[in-house]
Coordinates of C-alpha atoms in Angstrom, one line a residue:
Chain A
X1 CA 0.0 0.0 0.0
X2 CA 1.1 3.1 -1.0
X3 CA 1.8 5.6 1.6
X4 CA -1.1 8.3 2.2
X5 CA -0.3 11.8 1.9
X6 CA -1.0 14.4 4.1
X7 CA -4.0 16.1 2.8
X8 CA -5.8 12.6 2.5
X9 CA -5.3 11.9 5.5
X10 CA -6.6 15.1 7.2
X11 CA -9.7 14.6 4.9
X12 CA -10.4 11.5 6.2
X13 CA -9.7 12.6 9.7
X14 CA -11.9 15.5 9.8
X15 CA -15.0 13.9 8.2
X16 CA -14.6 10.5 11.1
X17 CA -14.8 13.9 13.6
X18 CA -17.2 15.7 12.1
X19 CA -19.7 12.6 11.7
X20 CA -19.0 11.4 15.3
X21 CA -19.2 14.7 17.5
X22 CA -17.8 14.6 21.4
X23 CA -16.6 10.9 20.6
X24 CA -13.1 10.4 21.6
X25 CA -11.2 8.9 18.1
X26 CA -8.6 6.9 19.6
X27 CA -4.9 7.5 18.1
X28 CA -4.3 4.2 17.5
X29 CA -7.6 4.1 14.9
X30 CA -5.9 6.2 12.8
X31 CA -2.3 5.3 12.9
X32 CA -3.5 1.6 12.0
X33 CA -5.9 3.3 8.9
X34 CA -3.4 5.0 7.4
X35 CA -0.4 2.9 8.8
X36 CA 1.3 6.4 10.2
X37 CA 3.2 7.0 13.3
X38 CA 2.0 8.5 16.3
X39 CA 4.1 11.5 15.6
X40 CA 2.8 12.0 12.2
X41 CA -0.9 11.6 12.5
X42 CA -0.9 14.4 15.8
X43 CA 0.9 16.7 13.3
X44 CA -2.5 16.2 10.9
X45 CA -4.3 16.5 14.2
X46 CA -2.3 19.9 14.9
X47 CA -2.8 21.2 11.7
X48 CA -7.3 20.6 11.9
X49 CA -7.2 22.1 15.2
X50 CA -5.6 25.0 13.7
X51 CA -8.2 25.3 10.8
X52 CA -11.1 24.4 12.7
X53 CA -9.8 27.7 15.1
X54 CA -9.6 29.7 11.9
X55 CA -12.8 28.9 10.0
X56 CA -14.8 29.1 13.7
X57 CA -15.7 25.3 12.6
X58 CA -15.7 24.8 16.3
X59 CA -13.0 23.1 18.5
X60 CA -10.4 20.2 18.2
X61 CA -9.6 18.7 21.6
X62 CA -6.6 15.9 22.3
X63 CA -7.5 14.1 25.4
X64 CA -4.6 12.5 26.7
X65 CA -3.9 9.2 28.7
X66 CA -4.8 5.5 28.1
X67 CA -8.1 6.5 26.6
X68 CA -6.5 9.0 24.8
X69 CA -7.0 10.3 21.4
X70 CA -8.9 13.2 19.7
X71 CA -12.3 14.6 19.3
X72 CA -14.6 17.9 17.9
X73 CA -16.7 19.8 19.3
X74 CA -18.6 21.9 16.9
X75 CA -18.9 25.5 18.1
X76 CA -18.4 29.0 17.3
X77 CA -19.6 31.6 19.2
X78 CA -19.6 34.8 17.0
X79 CA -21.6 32.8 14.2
X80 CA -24.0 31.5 16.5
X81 CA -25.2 35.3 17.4
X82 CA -25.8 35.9 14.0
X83 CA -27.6 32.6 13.5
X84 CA -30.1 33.0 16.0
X85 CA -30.6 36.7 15.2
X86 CA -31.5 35.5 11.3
X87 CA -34.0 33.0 13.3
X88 CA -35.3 35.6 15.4
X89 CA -35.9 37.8 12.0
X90 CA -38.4 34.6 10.3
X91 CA -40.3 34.2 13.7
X92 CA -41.1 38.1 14.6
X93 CA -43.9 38.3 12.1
X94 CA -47.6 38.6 13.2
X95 CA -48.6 35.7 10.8
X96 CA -46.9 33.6 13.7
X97 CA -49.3 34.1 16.2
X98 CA -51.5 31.7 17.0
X99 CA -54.8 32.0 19.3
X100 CA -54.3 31.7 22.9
X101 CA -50.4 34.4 22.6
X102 CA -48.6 31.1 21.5
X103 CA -45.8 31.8 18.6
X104 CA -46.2 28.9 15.7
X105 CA -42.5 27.6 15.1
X106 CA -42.7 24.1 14.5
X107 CA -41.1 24.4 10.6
X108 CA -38.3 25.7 12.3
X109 CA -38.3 23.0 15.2
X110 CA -38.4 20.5 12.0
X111 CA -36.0 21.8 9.9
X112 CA -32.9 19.8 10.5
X113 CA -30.0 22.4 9.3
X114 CA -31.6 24.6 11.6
X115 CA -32.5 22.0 14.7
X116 CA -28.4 21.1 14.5
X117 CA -27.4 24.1 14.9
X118 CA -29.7 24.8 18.0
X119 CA -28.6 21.3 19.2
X120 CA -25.0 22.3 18.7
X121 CA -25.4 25.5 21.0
X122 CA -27.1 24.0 23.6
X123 CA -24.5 20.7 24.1
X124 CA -21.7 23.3 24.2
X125 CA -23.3 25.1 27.3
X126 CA -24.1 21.5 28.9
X127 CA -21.3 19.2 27.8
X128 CA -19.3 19.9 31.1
X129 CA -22.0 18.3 33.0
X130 CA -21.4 15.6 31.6
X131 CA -24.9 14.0 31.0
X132 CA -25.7 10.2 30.2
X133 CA -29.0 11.1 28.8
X134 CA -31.2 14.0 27.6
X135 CA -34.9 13.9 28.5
X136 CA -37.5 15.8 27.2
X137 CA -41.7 15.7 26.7
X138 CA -43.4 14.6 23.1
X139 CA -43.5 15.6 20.6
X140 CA -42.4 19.0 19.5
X141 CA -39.2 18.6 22.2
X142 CA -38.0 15.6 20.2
X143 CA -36.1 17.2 17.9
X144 CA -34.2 19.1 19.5
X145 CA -33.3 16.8 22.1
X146 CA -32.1 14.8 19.5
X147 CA -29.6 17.3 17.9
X148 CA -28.5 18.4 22.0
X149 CA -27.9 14.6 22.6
X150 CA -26.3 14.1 18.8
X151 CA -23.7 16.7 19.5
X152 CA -22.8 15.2 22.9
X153 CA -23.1 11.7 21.9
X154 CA -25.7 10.3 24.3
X155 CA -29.3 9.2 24.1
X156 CA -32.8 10.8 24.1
X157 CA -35.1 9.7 26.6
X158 CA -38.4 10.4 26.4
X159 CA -41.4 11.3 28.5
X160 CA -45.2 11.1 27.1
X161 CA -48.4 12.6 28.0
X162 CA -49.7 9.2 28.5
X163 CA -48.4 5.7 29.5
X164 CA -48.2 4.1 25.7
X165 CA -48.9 0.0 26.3
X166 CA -46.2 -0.7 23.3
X167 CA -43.1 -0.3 25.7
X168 CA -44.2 -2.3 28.8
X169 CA -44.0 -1.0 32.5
X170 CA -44.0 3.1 32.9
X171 CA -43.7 5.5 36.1
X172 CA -45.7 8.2 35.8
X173 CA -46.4 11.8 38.0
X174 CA -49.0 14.5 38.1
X175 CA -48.0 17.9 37.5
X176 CA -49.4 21.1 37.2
X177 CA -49.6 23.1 34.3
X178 CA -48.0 26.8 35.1
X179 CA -50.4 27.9 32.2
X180 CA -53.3 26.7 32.2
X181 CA -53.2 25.5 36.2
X182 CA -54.7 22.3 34.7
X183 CA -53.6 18.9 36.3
X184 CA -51.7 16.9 33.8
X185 CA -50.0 13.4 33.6
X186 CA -46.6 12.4 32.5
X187 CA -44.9 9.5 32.2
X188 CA -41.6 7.4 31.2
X189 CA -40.7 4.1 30.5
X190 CA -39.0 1.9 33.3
X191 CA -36.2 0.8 31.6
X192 CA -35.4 3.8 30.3
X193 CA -33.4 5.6 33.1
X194 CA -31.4 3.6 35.7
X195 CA -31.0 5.0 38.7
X196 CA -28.0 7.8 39.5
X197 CA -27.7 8.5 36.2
X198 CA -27.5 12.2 34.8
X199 CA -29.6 13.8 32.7
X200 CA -30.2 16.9 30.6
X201 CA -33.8 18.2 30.0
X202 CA -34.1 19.6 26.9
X203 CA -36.9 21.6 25.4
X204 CA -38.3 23.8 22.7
X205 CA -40.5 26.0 24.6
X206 CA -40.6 27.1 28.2
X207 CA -43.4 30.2 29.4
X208 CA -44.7 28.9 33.1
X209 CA -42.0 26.2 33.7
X210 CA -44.6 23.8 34.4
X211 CA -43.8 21.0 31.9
X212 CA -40.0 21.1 32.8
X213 CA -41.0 21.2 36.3
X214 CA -43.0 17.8 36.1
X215 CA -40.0 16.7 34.0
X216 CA -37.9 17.4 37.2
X217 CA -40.0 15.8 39.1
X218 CA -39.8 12.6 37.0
X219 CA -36.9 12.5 36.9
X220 CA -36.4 12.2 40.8
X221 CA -39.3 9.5 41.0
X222 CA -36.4 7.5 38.9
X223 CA -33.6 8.7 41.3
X224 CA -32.0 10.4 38.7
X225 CA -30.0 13.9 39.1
X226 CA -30.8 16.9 36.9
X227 CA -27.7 18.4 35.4
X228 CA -29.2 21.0 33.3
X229 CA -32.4 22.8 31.7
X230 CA -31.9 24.2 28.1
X231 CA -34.7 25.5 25.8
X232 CA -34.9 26.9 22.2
X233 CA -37.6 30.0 23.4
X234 CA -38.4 31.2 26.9
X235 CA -41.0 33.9 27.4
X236 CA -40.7 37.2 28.7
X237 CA -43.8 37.0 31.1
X238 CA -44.3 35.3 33.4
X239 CA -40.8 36.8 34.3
X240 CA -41.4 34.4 38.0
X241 CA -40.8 30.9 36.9
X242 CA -41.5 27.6 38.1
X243 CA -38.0 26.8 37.2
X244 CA -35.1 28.8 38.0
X245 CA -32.2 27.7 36.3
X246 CA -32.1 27.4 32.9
X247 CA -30.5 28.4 29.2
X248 CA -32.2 29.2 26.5
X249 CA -31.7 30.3 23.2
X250 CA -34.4 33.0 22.7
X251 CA -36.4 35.6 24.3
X252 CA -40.3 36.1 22.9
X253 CA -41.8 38.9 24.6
X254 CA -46.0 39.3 23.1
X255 CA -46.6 42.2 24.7
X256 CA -50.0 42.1 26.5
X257 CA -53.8 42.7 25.5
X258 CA -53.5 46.2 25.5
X259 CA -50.3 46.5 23.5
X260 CA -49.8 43.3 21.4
X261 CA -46.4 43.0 19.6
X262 CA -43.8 40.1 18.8
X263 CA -40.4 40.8 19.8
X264 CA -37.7 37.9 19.3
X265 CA -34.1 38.4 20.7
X266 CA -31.5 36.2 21.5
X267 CA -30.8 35.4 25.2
X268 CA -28.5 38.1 27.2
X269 CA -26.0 34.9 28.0
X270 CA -25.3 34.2 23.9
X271 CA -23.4 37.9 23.3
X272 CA -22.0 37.5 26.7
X273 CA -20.5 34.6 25.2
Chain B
X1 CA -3.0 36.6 4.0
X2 CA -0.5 33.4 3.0
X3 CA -1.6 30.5 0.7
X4 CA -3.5 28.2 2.3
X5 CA -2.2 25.0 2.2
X6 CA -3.5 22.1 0.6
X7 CA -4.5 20.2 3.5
X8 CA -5.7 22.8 5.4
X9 CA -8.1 23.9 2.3
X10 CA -9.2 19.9 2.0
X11 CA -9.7 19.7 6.2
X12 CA -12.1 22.8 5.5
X13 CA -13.6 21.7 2.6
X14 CA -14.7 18.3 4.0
X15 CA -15.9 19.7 7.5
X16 CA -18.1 22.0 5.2
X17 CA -19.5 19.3 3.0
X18 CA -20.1 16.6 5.8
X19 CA -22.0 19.0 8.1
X20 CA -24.7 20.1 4.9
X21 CA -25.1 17.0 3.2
X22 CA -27.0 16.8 -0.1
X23 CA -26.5 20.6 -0.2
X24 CA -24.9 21.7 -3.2
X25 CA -22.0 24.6 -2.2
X26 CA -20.9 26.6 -4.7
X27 CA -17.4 26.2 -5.8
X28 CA -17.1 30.1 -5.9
X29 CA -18.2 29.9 -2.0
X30 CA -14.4 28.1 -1.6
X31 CA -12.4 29.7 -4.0
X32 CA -13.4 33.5 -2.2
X33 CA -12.7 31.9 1.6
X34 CA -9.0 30.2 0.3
X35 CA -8.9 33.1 -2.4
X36 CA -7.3 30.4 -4.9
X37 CA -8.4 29.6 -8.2
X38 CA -11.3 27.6 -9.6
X39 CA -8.7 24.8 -11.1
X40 CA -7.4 24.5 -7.7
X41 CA -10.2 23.6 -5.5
X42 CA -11.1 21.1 -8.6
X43 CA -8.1 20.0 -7.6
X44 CA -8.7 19.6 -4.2
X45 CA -12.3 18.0 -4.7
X46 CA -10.7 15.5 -7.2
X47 CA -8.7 14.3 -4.1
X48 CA -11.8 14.7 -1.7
X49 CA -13.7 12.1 -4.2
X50 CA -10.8 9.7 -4.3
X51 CA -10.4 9.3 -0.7
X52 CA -14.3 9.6 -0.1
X53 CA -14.7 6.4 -2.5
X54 CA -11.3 4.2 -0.6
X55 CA -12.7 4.8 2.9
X56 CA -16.2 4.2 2.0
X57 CA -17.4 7.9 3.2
X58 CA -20.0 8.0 0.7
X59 CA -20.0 9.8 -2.6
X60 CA -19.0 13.3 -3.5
X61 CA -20.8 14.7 -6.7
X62 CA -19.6 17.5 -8.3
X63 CA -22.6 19.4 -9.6
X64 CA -22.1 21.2 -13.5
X65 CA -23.7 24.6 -14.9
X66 CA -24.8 27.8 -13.3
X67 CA -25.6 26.5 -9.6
X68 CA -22.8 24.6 -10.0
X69 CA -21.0 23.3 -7.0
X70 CA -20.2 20.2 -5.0
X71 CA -22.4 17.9 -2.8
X72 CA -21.6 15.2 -0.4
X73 CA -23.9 12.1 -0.1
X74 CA -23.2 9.9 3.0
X75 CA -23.6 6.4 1.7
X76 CA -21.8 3.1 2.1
X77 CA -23.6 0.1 1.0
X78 CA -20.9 -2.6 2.3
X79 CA -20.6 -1.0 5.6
X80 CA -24.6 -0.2 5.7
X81 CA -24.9 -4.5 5.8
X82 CA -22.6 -4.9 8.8
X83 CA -24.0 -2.0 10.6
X84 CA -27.9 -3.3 10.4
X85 CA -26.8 -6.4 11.1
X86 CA -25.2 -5.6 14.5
X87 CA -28.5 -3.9 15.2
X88 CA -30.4 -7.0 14.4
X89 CA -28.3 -8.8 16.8
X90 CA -29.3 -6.3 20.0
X91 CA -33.0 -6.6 18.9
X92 CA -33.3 -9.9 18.7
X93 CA -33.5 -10.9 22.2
X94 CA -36.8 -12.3 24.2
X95 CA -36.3 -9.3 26.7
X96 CA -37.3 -7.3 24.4
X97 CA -40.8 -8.9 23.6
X98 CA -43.5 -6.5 25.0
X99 CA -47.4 -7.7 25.4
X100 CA -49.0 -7.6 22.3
X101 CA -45.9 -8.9 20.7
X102 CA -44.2 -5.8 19.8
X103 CA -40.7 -5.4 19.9
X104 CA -39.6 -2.9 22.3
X105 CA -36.8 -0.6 20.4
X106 CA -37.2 3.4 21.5
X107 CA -33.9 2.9 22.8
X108 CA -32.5 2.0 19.3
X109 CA -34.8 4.9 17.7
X110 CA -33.3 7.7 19.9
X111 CA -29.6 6.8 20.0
X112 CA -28.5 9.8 17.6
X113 CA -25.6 7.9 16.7
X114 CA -27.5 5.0 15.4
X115 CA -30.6 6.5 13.9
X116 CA -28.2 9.1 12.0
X117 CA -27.2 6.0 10.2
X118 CA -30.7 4.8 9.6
X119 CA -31.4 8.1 8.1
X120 CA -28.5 8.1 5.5
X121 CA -29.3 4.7 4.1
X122 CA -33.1 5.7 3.8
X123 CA -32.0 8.8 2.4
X124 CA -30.1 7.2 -0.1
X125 CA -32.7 5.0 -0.9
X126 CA -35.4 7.8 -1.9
X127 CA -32.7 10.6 -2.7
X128 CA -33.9 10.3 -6.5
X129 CA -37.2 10.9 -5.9
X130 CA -36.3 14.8 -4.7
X131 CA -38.8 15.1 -1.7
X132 CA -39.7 18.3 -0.9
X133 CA -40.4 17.2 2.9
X134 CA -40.1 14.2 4.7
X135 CA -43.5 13.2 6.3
X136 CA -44.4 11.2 9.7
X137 CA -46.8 10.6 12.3
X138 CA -46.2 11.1 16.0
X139 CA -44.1 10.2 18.6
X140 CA -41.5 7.2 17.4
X141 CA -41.2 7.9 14.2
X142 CA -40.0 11.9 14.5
X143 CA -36.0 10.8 15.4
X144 CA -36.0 8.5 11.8
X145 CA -37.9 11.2 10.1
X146 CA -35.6 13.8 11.2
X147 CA -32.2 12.1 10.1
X148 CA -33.6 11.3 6.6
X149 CA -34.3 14.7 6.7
X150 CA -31.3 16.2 7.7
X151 CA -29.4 13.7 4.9
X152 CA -31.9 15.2 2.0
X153 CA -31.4 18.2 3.2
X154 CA -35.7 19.1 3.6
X155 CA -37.9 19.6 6.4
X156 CA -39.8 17.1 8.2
X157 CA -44.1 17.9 8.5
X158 CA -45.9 15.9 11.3
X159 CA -49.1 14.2 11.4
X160 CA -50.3 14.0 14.5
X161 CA -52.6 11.8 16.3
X162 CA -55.2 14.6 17.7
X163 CA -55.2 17.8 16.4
X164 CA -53.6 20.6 19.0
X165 CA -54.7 24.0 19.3
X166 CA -51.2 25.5 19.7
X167 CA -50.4 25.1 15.9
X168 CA -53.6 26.4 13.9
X169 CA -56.0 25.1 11.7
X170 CA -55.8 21.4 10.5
X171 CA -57.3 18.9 8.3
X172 CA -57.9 15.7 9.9
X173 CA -58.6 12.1 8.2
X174 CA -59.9 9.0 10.0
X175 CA -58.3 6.0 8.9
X176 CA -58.6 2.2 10.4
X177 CA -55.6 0.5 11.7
X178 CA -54.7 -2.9 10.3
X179 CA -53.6 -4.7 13.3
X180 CA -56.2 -3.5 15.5
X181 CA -59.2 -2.5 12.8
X182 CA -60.0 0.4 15.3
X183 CA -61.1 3.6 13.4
X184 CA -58.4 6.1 14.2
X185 CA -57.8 10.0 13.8
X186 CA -55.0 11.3 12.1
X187 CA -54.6 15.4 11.8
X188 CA -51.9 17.6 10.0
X189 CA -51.5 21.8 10.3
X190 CA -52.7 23.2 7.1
X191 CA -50.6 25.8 6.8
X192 CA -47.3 23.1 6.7
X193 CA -48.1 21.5 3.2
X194 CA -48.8 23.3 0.1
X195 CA -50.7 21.3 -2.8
X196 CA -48.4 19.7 -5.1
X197 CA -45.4 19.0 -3.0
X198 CA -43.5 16.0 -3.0
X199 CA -43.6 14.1 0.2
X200 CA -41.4 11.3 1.4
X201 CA -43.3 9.2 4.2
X202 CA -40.8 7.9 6.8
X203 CA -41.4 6.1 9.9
X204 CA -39.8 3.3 12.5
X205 CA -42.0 0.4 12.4
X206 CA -45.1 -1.4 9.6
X207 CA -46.9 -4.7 11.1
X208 CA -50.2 -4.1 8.7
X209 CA -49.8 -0.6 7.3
X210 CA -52.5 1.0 8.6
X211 CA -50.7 4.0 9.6
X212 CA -48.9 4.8 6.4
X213 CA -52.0 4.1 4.7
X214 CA -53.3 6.9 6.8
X215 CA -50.3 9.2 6.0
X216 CA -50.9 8.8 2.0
X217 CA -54.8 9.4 2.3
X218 CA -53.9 12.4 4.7
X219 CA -51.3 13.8 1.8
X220 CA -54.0 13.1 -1.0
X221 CA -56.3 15.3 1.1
X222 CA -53.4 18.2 1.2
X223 CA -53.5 17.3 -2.7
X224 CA -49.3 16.3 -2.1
X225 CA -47.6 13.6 -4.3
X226 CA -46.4 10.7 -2.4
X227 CA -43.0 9.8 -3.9
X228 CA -42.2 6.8 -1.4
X229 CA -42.2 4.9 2.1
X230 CA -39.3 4.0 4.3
X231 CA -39.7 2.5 7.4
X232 CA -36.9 1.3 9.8
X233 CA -38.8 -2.0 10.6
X234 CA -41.8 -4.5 9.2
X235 CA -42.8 -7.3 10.3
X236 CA -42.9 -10.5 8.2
X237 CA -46.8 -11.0 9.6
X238 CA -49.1 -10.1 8.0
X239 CA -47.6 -10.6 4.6
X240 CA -50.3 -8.7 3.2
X241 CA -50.0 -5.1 4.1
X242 CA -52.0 -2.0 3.3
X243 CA -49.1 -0.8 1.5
X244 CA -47.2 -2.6 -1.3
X245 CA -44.5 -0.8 -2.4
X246 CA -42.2 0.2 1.1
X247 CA -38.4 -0.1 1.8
X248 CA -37.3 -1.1 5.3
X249 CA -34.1 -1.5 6.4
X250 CA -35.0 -5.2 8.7
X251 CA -37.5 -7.7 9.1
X252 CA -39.2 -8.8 12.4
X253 CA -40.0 -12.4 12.8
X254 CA -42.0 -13.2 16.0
X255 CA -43.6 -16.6 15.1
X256 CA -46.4 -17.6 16.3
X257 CA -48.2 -18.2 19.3
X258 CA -47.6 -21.9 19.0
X259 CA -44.3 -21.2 18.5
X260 CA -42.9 -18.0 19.7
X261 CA -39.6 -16.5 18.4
X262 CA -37.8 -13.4 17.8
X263 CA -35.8 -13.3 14.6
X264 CA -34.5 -9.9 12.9
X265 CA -32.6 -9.4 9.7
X266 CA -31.5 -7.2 7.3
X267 CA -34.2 -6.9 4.9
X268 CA -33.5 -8.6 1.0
X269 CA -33.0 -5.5 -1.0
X270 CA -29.9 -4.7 1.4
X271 CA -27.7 -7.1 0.5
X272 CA -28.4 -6.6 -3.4
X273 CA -27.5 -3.3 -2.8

C-alpha cells in the first residue's frame, strides 16, 4: 500500500470527527488506517485544530492518557449570534401568532440544518456536565433533544403525555400546568433511566416552567439527578418561573392585551459569550 | 494573507460538506474563503472524491452549470450490511418482547448515533425521488424522520394523532388500523403542506400498514404527491399489508403463538445493494 499523503489523511480525519461529535477517536484508529506513526498523525491533528480555530468550525480537543485520542466539538460563538438573530428575524412576524399568545415555530423546530445548529449550542453550554441522557416531553421537544444529545453523543429519553402500552412498564407523575393550572399526567418508560444517572432536560419551549418542572419531578421519581435545563424560546412573562435555572436560546416577549407586539431576541447569556 | 495550504483547504472543505449534506455549495463559496483559483479547488475535490470512494465515506458529486458546486452524499452500502446487522443482533432478544408482541426498540430509535445512520441509508434509498419534505406521524417515528431529513437536506411535517390548538388550523382524516381494525384519527396543520409538494413518508415500524396508509390518504387530502415509504422495521406478519410498495431496512420475525420466536434481519433488498 502506498503511503497516504497528508492532505488525504486530514480529509479523512476531519469527516470521522465531524460525523462522530464529542466521541473520543482513539490515536491508535488512525495510525492503524493510514499505517502512520504516532508523531505523524498528531501533526495532521495539529494542523485541523488550527483550521477548525480559523474557520470558527468549532474546537479540536486531544485528550490524553490511556483512553487518549482526539475529538470535535462543533462551536463558534460569534456565528451562533448571528444565527439566532436570522431565526429571530423569520419568527417576529404577526402571521406567527397563534390564538391563545402562543408563537407557531414548528417548521423551524423541524428543519434539521436549523434544529443542529440549535442542538450544537445547547450541548456546548451543557457538555461539562457531563450528562448520560437527555430527557425531554413529546412531541415538538423531540427534535431538539435529539440534535442536544447528537452533538454530545448520548441518548434521548423520552417522557409522554400518556403511559403508551407498546413499551411495557412506565412511572408516571401528576403535574401542574404553570399555564393553564390544569392537572396533567406524564410518564416514562421503566427501563429507560437507571438509577443515578444524569440527565439533561431539553426543550423547545418554556413560558410557566410547568412541563420542565413535572420533568424534574420525574426524573427524581427515577432517582435520577438533573444536570441542566436548556430550551430553544423562553417567554418574557411570566418573568417568576417555576423553574429557576435554565438556558435558553431565545427571548419572545408578546406584549400584553393592551399593546400586542412580537419581539424575538437572542438570550442576554449568547453575546456574553 | 498566506496560501492556504493544501490540506488545510481539504480539512475545511470536508468539515463544510459533511455537516450540509446533499447541499450543493458553490465552488465560488471556496475559492473566495482560500482566495485560490477555480482549477485549484477542482483539484482539491478530485482528491476529496478519491479518498471519499477508498474509505467508503460515501460519494462526493460534483454538480455542473450555473448552480454549479459540489455535494456530499453519505452512503456506504458494504458498511450499511454490517452496521444493520449488529443492530439486528441487539434486537433480537426475548427481553425485548412486549405484550401484544411488539418489539420494544425506542432505545435504538433515539440513540442519535445509530438512527443518524438509519437516516442516510433511507436517504439514499429515496434521494432520486427529490422530496420536498419528509413526512411522519407522531411520537417514534419523529428521530427517523428527522435524520432522513437532515441527509436530503428538507424539512420534516408531522401528522399528529389529535389535532392541538397550539399550531392552527388542521385537516384531519380517519383511517382504520390494520392490526387493531380500530377507526383512528390522524390530523396535519394546514398551513405546513402546500398542494403539489412531494412528500417522502418515513417512519420506525409497519406490522399491517394501517398508519402509512393513513399518512398517504392524509397527503392526497393536502393534494401532495407521495414519492415513497421507508420504514426502519416491518414485520414479516401479515404478509399482506396495506401498503405494497415500502423499503425497510430489517425484518421482524415473531412466530407464532404456537411457536414463539424473535428473529431480525437485514431486509432482502440490502444485500443486493
Amino acid at each position: 500500500m502506498a503511503r497516504v499523503r497528508r492532505s488525504e489523511r486530514i480529509g479523512a480525519i476531519v469527516n470521522i470527527l465531524c460525523n462522530n461529535p464529542n466521541q473520543t477517536i482513539a490515536f491508535n484508529h488512525f495510525t492503524e488506517m493510514f499505517k502512520a506513526s504516532k508523531s505523524t498523525i498528531s501533526e495532521d491533528i495539529a494542523i485541523i485544530k488550527e483550521l477548525f480555530d480559523k474557520y470558527e468550525f468549532g474546537e479540536v480537543e486531544t485528550v490524553v492518557g490511556a483512553a487518549g485520542g482526539v475529538r470535535c466539538i462543533a462551536r463558534s460563538f460569534k456565528k451562533d449570534i448571528g444565527f439566532i438573530e436570522d431565526i429571530c428575524g423569520k419568527l417576529a412576524v404577526a402571521d406567527r401568532i397563534l390564538p391563545g399568545g402562543i408563537l407557531y415555530m414548528t417548521d423551524i423546530l423541524f428543519t434539521p440544518k436549523i434544529v443542529q445548529e440549535f442542538g450544537k449550542m445547547l450541548a456546548a453550554q451543557f457538555r461539562h456536565t457531563q450528562p448520560d441522557f437527555v430527557v425531554t416531553v413529546e412531541t415538538k421537544g423531540v427534535p431538539i433533544a435529539l440534535m442536544t444529545a447528537r452533538a454530545l453523543d448520548c441518548p434521548v429519553v423520552l417522557a409522554r403525555r400518556e403511559s403508551k402500552v407498546t413499551e411495557g412498564s412506565t412511572l408516571s407523575i401528576n403535574y401542574v400546568s404553570a399555564s393553564s393550572k390544569r392537572i396533567q399526567t406524564m410518564s416514562m418508560v421503566k427501563r429507560s433511566v437507571q438509577r443515578g444517572q444524569r440527565g439533561l432536560i431539553i426543550d423547545d419551549f418554556m413560558k410557566g416552567g410547568g412541563t420542565v418542572g413535572g420533568l424534574i419531578d420525574l426524573l427524581h421519581e427515577f432517582e435520577a439527578e438533573v444536570v441542566g435545563v436548556g430550551v430553544i424560546m423562553s417567554t418574557k412573562d411570566p418573568k417568576e418561573k417555576k423553574v429557576k435555572d435554565y438556558r435558553s436560546l431565545m427571548e419572545l416577549d408578546l406584549g400584553d392585551e393592551n399593546e400586542p407586539k412580537v419581539i424575538v431576541k437572542p438570550s442576554m447569556w449568547l453575546k456574553e459569550g
